[in-house]
Short mmCIF file of N, CA and C in Angstrom, two decimals:
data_model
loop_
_atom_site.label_atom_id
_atom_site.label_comp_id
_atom_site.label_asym_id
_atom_site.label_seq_id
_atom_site.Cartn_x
_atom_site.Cartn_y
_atom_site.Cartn_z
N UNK L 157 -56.12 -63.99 -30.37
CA UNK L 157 -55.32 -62.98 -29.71
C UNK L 157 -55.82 -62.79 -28.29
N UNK L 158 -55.09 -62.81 -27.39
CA UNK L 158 -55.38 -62.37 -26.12
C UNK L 158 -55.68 -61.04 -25.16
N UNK L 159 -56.59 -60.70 -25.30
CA UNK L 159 -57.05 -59.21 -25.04
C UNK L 159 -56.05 -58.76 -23.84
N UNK L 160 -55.34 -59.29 -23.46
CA UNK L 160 -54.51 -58.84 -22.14
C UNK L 160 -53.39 -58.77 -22.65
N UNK L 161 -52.83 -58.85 -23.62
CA UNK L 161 -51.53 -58.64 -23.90
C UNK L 161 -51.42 -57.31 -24.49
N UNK L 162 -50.06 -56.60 -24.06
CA UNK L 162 -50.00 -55.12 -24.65
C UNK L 162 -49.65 -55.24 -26.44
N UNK L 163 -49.99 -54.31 -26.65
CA UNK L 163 -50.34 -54.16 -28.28
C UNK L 163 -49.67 -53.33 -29.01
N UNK L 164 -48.20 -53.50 -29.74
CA UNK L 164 -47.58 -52.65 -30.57
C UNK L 164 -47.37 -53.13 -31.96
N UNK L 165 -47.57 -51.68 -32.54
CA UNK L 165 -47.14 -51.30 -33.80
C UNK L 165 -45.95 -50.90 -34.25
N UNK L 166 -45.51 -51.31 -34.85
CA UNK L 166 -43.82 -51.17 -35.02
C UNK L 166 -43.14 -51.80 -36.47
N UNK L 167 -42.82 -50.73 -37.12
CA UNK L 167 -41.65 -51.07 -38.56
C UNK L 167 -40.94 -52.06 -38.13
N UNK L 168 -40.84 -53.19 -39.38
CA UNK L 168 -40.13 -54.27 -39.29
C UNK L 168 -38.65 -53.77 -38.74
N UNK L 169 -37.83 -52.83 -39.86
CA UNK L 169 -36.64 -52.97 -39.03
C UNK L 169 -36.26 -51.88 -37.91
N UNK L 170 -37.24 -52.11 -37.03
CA UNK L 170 -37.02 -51.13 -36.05
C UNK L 170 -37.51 -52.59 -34.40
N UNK L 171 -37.51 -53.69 -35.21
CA UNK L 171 -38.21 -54.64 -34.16
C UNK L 171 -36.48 -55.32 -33.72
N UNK L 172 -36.56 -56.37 -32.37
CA UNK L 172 -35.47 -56.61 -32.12
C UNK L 172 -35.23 -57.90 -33.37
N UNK L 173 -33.92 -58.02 -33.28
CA UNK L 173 -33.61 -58.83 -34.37
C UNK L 173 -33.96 -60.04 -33.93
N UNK L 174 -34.30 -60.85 -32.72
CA UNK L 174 -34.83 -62.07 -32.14
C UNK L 174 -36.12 -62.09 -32.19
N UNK L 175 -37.00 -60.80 -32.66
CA UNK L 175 -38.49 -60.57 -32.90
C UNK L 175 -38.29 -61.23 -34.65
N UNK L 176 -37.35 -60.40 -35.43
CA UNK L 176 -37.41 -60.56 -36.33
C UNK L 176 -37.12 -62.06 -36.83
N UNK L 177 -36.21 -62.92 -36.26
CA UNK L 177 -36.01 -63.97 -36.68
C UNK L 177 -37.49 -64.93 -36.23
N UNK L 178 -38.02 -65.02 -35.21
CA UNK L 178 -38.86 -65.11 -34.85
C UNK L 178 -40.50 -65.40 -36.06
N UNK L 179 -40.04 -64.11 -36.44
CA UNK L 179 -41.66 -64.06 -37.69
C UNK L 179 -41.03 -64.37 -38.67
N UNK L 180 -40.02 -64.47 -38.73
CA UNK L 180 -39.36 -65.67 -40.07
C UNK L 180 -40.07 -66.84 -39.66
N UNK L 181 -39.95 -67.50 -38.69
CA UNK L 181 -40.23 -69.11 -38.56
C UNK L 181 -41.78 -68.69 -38.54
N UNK L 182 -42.77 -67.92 -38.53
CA UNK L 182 -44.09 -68.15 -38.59
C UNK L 182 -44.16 -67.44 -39.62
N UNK L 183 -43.42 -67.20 -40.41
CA UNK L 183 -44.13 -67.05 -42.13
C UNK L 183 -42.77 -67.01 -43.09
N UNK L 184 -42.42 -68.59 -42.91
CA UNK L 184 -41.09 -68.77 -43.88
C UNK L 184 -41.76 -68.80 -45.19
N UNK L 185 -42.82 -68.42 -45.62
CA UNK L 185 -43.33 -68.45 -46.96
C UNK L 185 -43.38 -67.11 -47.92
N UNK L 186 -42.53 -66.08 -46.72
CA UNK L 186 -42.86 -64.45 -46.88
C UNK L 186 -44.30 -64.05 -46.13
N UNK L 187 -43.92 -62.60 -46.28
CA UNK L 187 -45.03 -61.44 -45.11
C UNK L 187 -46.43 -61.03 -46.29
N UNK L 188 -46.23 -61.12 -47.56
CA UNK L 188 -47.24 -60.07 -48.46
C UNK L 188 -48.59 -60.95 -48.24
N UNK L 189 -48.62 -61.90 -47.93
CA UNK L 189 -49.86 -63.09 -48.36
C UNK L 189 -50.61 -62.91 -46.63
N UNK L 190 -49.72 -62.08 -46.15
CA UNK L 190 -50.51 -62.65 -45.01
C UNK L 190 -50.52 -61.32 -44.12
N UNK L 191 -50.53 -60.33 -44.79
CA UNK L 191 -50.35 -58.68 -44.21
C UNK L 191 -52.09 -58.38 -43.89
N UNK L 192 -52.49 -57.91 -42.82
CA UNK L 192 -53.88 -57.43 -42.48
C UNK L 192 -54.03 -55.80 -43.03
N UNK L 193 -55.34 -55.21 -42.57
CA UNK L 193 -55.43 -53.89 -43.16
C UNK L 193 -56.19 -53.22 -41.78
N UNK L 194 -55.36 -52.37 -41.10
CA UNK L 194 -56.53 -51.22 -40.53
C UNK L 194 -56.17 -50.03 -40.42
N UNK L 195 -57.15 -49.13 -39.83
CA UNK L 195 -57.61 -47.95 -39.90
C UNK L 195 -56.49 -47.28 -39.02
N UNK L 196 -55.67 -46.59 -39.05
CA UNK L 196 -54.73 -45.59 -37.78
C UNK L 196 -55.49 -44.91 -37.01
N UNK L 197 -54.48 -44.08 -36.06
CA UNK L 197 -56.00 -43.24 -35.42
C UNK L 197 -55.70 -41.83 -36.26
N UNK L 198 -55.21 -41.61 -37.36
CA UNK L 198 -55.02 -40.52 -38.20
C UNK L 198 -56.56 -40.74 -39.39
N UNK L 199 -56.98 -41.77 -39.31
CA UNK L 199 -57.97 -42.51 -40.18
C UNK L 199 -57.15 -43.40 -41.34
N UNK L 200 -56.07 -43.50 -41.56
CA UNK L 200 -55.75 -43.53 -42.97
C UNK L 200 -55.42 -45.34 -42.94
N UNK L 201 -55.86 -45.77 -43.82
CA UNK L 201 -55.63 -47.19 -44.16
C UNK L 201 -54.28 -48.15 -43.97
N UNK L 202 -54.01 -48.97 -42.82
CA UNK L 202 -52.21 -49.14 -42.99
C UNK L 202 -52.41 -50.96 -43.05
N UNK L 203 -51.79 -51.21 -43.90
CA UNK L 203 -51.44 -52.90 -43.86
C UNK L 203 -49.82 -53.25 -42.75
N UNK L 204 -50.11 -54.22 -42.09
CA UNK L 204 -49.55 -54.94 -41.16
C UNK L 204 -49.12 -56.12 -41.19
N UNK L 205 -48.00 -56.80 -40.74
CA UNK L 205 -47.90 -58.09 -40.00
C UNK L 205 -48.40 -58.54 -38.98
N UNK L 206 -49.66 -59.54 -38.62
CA UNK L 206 -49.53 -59.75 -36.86
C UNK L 206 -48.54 -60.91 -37.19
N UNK L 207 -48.35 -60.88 -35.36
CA UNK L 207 -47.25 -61.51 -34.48
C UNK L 207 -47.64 -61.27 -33.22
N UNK L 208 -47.48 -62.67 -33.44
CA UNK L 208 -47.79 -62.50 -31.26
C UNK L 208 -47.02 -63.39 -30.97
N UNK L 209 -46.34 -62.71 -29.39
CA UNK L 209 -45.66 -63.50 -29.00
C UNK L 209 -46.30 -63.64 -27.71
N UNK L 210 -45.64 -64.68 -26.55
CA UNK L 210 -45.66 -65.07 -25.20
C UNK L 210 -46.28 -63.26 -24.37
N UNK L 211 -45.44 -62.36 -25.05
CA UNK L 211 -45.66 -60.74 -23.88
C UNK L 211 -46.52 -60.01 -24.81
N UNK L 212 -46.43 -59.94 -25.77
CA UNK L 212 -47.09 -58.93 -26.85
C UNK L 212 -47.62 -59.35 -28.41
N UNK L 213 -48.76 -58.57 -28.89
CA UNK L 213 -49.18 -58.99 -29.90
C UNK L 213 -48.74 -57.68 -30.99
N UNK L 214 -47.93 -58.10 -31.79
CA UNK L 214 -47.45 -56.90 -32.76
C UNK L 214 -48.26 -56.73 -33.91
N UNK L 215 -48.10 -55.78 -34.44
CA UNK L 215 -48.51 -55.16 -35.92
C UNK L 215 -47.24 -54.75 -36.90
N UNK L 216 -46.70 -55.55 -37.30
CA UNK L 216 -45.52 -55.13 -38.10
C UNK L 216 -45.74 -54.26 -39.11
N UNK L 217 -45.69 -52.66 -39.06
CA UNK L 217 -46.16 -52.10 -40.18
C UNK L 217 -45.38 -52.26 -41.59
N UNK L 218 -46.15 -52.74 -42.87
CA UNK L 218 -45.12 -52.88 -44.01
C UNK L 218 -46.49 -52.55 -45.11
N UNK L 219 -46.24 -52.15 -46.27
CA UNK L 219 -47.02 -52.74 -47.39
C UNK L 219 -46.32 -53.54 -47.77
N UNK L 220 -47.34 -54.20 -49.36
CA UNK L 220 -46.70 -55.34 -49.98
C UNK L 220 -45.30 -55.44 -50.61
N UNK L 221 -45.29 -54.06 -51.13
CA UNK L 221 -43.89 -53.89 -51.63
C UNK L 221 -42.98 -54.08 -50.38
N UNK L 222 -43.09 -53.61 -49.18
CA UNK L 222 -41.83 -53.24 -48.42
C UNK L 222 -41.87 -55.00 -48.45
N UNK L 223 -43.04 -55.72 -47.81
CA UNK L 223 -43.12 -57.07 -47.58
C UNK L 223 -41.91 -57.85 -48.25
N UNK L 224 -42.31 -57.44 -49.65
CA UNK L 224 -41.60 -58.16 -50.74
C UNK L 224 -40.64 -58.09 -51.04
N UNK L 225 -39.62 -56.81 -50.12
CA UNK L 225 -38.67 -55.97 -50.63
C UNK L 225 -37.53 -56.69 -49.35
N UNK L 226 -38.22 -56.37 -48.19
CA UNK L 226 -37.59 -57.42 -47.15
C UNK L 226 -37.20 -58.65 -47.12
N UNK L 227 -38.28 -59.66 -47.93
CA UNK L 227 -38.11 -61.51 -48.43
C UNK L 227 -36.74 -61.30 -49.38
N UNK L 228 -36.73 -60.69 -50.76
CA UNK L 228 -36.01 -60.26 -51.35
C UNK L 228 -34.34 -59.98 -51.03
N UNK L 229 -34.17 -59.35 -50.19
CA UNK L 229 -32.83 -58.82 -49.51
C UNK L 229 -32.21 -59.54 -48.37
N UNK L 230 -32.99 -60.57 -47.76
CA UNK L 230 -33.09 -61.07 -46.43
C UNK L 230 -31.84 -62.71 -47.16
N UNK L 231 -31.20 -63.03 -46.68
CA UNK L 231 -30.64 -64.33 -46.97
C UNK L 231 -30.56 -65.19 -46.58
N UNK L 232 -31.54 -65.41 -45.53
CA UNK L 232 -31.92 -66.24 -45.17
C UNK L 232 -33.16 -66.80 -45.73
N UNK L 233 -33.39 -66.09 -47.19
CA UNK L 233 -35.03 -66.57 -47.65
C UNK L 233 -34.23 -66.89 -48.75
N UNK L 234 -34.83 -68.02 -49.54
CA UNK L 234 -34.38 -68.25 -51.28
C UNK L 234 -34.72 -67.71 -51.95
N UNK L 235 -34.34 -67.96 -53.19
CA UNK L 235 -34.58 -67.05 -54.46
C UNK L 235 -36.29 -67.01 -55.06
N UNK L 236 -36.77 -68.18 -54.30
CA UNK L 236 -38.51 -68.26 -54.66
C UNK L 236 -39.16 -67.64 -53.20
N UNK L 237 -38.78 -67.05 -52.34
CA UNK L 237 -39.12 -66.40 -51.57
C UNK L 237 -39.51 -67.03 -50.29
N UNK L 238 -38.79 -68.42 -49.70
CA UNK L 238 -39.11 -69.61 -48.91
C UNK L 238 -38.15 -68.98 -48.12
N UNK L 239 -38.21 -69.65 -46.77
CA UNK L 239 -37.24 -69.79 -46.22
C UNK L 239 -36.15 -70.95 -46.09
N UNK L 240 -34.86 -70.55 -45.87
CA UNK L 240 -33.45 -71.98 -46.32
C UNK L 240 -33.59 -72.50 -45.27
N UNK L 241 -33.42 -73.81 -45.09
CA UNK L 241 -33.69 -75.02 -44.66
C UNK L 241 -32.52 -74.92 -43.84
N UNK L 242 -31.87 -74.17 -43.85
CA UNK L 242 -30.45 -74.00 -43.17
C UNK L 242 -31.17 -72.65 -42.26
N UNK L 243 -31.37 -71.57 -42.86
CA UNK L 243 -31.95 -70.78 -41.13
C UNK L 243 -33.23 -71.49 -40.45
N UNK L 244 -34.21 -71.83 -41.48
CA UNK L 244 -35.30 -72.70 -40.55
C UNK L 244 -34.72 -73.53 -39.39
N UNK L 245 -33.80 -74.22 -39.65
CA UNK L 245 -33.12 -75.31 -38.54
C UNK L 245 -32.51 -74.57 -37.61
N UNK L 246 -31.47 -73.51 -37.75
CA UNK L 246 -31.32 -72.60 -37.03
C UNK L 246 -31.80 -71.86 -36.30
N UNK L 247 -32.84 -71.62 -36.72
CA UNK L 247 -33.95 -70.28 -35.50
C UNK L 247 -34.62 -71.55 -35.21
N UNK L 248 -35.34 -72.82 -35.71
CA UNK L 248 -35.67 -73.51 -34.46
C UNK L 248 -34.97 -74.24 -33.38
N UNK L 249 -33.43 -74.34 -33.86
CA UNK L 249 -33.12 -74.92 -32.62
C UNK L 249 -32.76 -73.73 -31.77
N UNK L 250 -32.66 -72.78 -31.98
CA UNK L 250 -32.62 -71.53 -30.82
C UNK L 250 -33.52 -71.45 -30.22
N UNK L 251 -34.70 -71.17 -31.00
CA UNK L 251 -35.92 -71.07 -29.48
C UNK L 251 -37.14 -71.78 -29.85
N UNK L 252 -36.24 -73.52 -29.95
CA UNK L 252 -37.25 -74.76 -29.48
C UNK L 252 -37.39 -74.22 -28.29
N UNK L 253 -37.22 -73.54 -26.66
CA UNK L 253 -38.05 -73.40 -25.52
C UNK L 253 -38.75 -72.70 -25.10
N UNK L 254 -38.82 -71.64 -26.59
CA UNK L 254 -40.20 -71.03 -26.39
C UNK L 254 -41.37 -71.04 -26.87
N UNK L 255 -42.18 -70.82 -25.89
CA UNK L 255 -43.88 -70.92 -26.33
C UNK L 255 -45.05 -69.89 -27.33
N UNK L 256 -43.52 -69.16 -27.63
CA UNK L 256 -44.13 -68.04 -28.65
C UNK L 256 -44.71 -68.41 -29.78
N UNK L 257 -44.21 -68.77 -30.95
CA UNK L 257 -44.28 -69.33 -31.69
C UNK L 257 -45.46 -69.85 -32.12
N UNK L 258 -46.18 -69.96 -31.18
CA UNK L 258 -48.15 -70.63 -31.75
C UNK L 258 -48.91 -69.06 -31.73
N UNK L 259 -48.67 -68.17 -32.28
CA UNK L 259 -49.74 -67.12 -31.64
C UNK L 259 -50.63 -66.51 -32.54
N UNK L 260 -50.22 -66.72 -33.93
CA UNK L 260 -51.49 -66.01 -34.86
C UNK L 260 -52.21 -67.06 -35.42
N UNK L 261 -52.79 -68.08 -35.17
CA UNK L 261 -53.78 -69.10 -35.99
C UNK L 261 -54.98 -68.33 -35.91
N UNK L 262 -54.97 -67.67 -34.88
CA UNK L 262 -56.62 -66.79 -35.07
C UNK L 262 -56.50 -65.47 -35.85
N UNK L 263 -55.42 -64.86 -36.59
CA UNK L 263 -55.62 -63.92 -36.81
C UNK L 263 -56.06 -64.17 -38.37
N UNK L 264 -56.80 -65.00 -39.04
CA UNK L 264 -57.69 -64.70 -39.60
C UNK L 264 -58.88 -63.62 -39.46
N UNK L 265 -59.26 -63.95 -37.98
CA UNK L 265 -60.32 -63.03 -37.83
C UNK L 265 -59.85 -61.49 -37.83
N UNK L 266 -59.14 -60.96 -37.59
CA UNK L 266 -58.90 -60.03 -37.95
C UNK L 266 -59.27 -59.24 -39.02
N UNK L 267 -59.64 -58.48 -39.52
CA UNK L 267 -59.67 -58.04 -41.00
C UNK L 267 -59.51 -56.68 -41.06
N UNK L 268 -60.66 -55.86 -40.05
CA UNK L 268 -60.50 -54.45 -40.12
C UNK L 268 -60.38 -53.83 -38.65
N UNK L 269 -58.84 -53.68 -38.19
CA UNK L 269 -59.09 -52.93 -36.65
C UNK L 269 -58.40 -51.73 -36.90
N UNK L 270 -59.32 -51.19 -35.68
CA UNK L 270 -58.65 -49.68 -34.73
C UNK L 270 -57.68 -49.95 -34.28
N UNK L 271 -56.20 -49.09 -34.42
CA UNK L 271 -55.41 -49.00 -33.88
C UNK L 271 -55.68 -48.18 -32.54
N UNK L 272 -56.53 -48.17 -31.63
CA UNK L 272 -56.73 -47.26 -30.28
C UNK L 272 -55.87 -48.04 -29.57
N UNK L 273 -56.50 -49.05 -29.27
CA UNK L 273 -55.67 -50.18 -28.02
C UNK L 273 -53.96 -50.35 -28.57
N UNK L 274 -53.44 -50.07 -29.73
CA UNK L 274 -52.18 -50.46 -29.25
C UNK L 274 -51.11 -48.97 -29.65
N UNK L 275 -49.73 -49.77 -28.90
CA UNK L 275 -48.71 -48.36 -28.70
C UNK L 275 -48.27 -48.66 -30.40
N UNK L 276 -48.26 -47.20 -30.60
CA UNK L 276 -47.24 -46.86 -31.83
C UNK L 276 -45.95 -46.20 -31.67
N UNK L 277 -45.10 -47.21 -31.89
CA UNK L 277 -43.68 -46.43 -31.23
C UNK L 277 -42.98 -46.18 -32.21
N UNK L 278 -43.56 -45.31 -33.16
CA UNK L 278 -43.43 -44.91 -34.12
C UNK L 278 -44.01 -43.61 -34.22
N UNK L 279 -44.54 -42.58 -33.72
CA UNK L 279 -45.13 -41.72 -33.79
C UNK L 279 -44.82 -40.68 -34.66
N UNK L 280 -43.59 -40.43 -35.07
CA UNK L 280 -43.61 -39.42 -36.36
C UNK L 280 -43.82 -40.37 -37.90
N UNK L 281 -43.79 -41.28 -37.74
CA UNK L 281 -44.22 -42.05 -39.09
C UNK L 281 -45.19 -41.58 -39.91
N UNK L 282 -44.83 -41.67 -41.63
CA UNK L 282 -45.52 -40.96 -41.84
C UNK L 282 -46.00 -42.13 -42.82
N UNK L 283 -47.40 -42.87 -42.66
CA UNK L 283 -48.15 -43.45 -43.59
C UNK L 283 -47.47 -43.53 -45.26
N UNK L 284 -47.63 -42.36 -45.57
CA UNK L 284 -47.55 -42.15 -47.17
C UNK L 284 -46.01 -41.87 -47.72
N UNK L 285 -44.95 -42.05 -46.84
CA UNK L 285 -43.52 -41.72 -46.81
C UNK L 285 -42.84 -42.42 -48.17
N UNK L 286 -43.37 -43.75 -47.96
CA UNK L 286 -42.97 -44.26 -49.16
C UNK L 286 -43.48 -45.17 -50.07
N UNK L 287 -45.11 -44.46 -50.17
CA UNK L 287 -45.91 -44.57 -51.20
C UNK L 287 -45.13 -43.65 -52.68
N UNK L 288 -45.06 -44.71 -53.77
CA UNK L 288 -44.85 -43.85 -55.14
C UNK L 288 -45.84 -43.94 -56.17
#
């Protein structure tokens, strides 16, 4: 991740839909396997998507369920939770010219961050909203 890029947190469907197609092609396998965990600045524990693109490095806020709930409903994913070979071809020939697309191989390292450094443009969100 590039320490110079601005840093948001942001609900999947509140991202642009060219963001969203976007982290389809870097995790046509589904979001749950590959969601990180950190701390808010409320303290409270939140699991994420990264995504980085060319301008910004995101935090897609979801748990596993929402993760799973999104692959699920989305139709452009199959019934085993892949992505169709018919939108894969599609969102890459749209933006074969961008350089976005390579940006989380390091976010392994990731494991436990502070949300200080990035915007939450989400600010009445409430963590536990739709915990059952």
């Amino acid at each position: 991740m590039n320490a110079n890029k601005p840093r948001v947190i942001k609900d999947y469907d509140k991202l642009d839909p060219e963001i969203q197609e976007k982290i389809k092609l870097e995790y046509p396998s589904g979001y749950s396997e590959n969601l990180i965990y950190f701390t808010n600045k409320d303290g409270k524990r939140v699991s994420a998507l990264p995504f980085e693109t060319e301008d910004k490095y995101y935090l897609v806020r979801m748990t596993i369920y929402e993760a799973e709930k999104i692959i699920e409903e989305d139709d452009d994913y199959d019934s085993t939770g892949s992505l169709k070979d018919s939108a894969k071809e599609e969102y890459e020939n749209k933006y074969a010219d961008d350089d976005i697309l390579a940006g989380t191989d390091d976010v392994d390292e990731i494991d436990d961050v502070a949300d200080d450094d990035f915007d939450d443009d989400d600010d009445d969100f409430d963590d536990d909203a739709d915990e059952d």
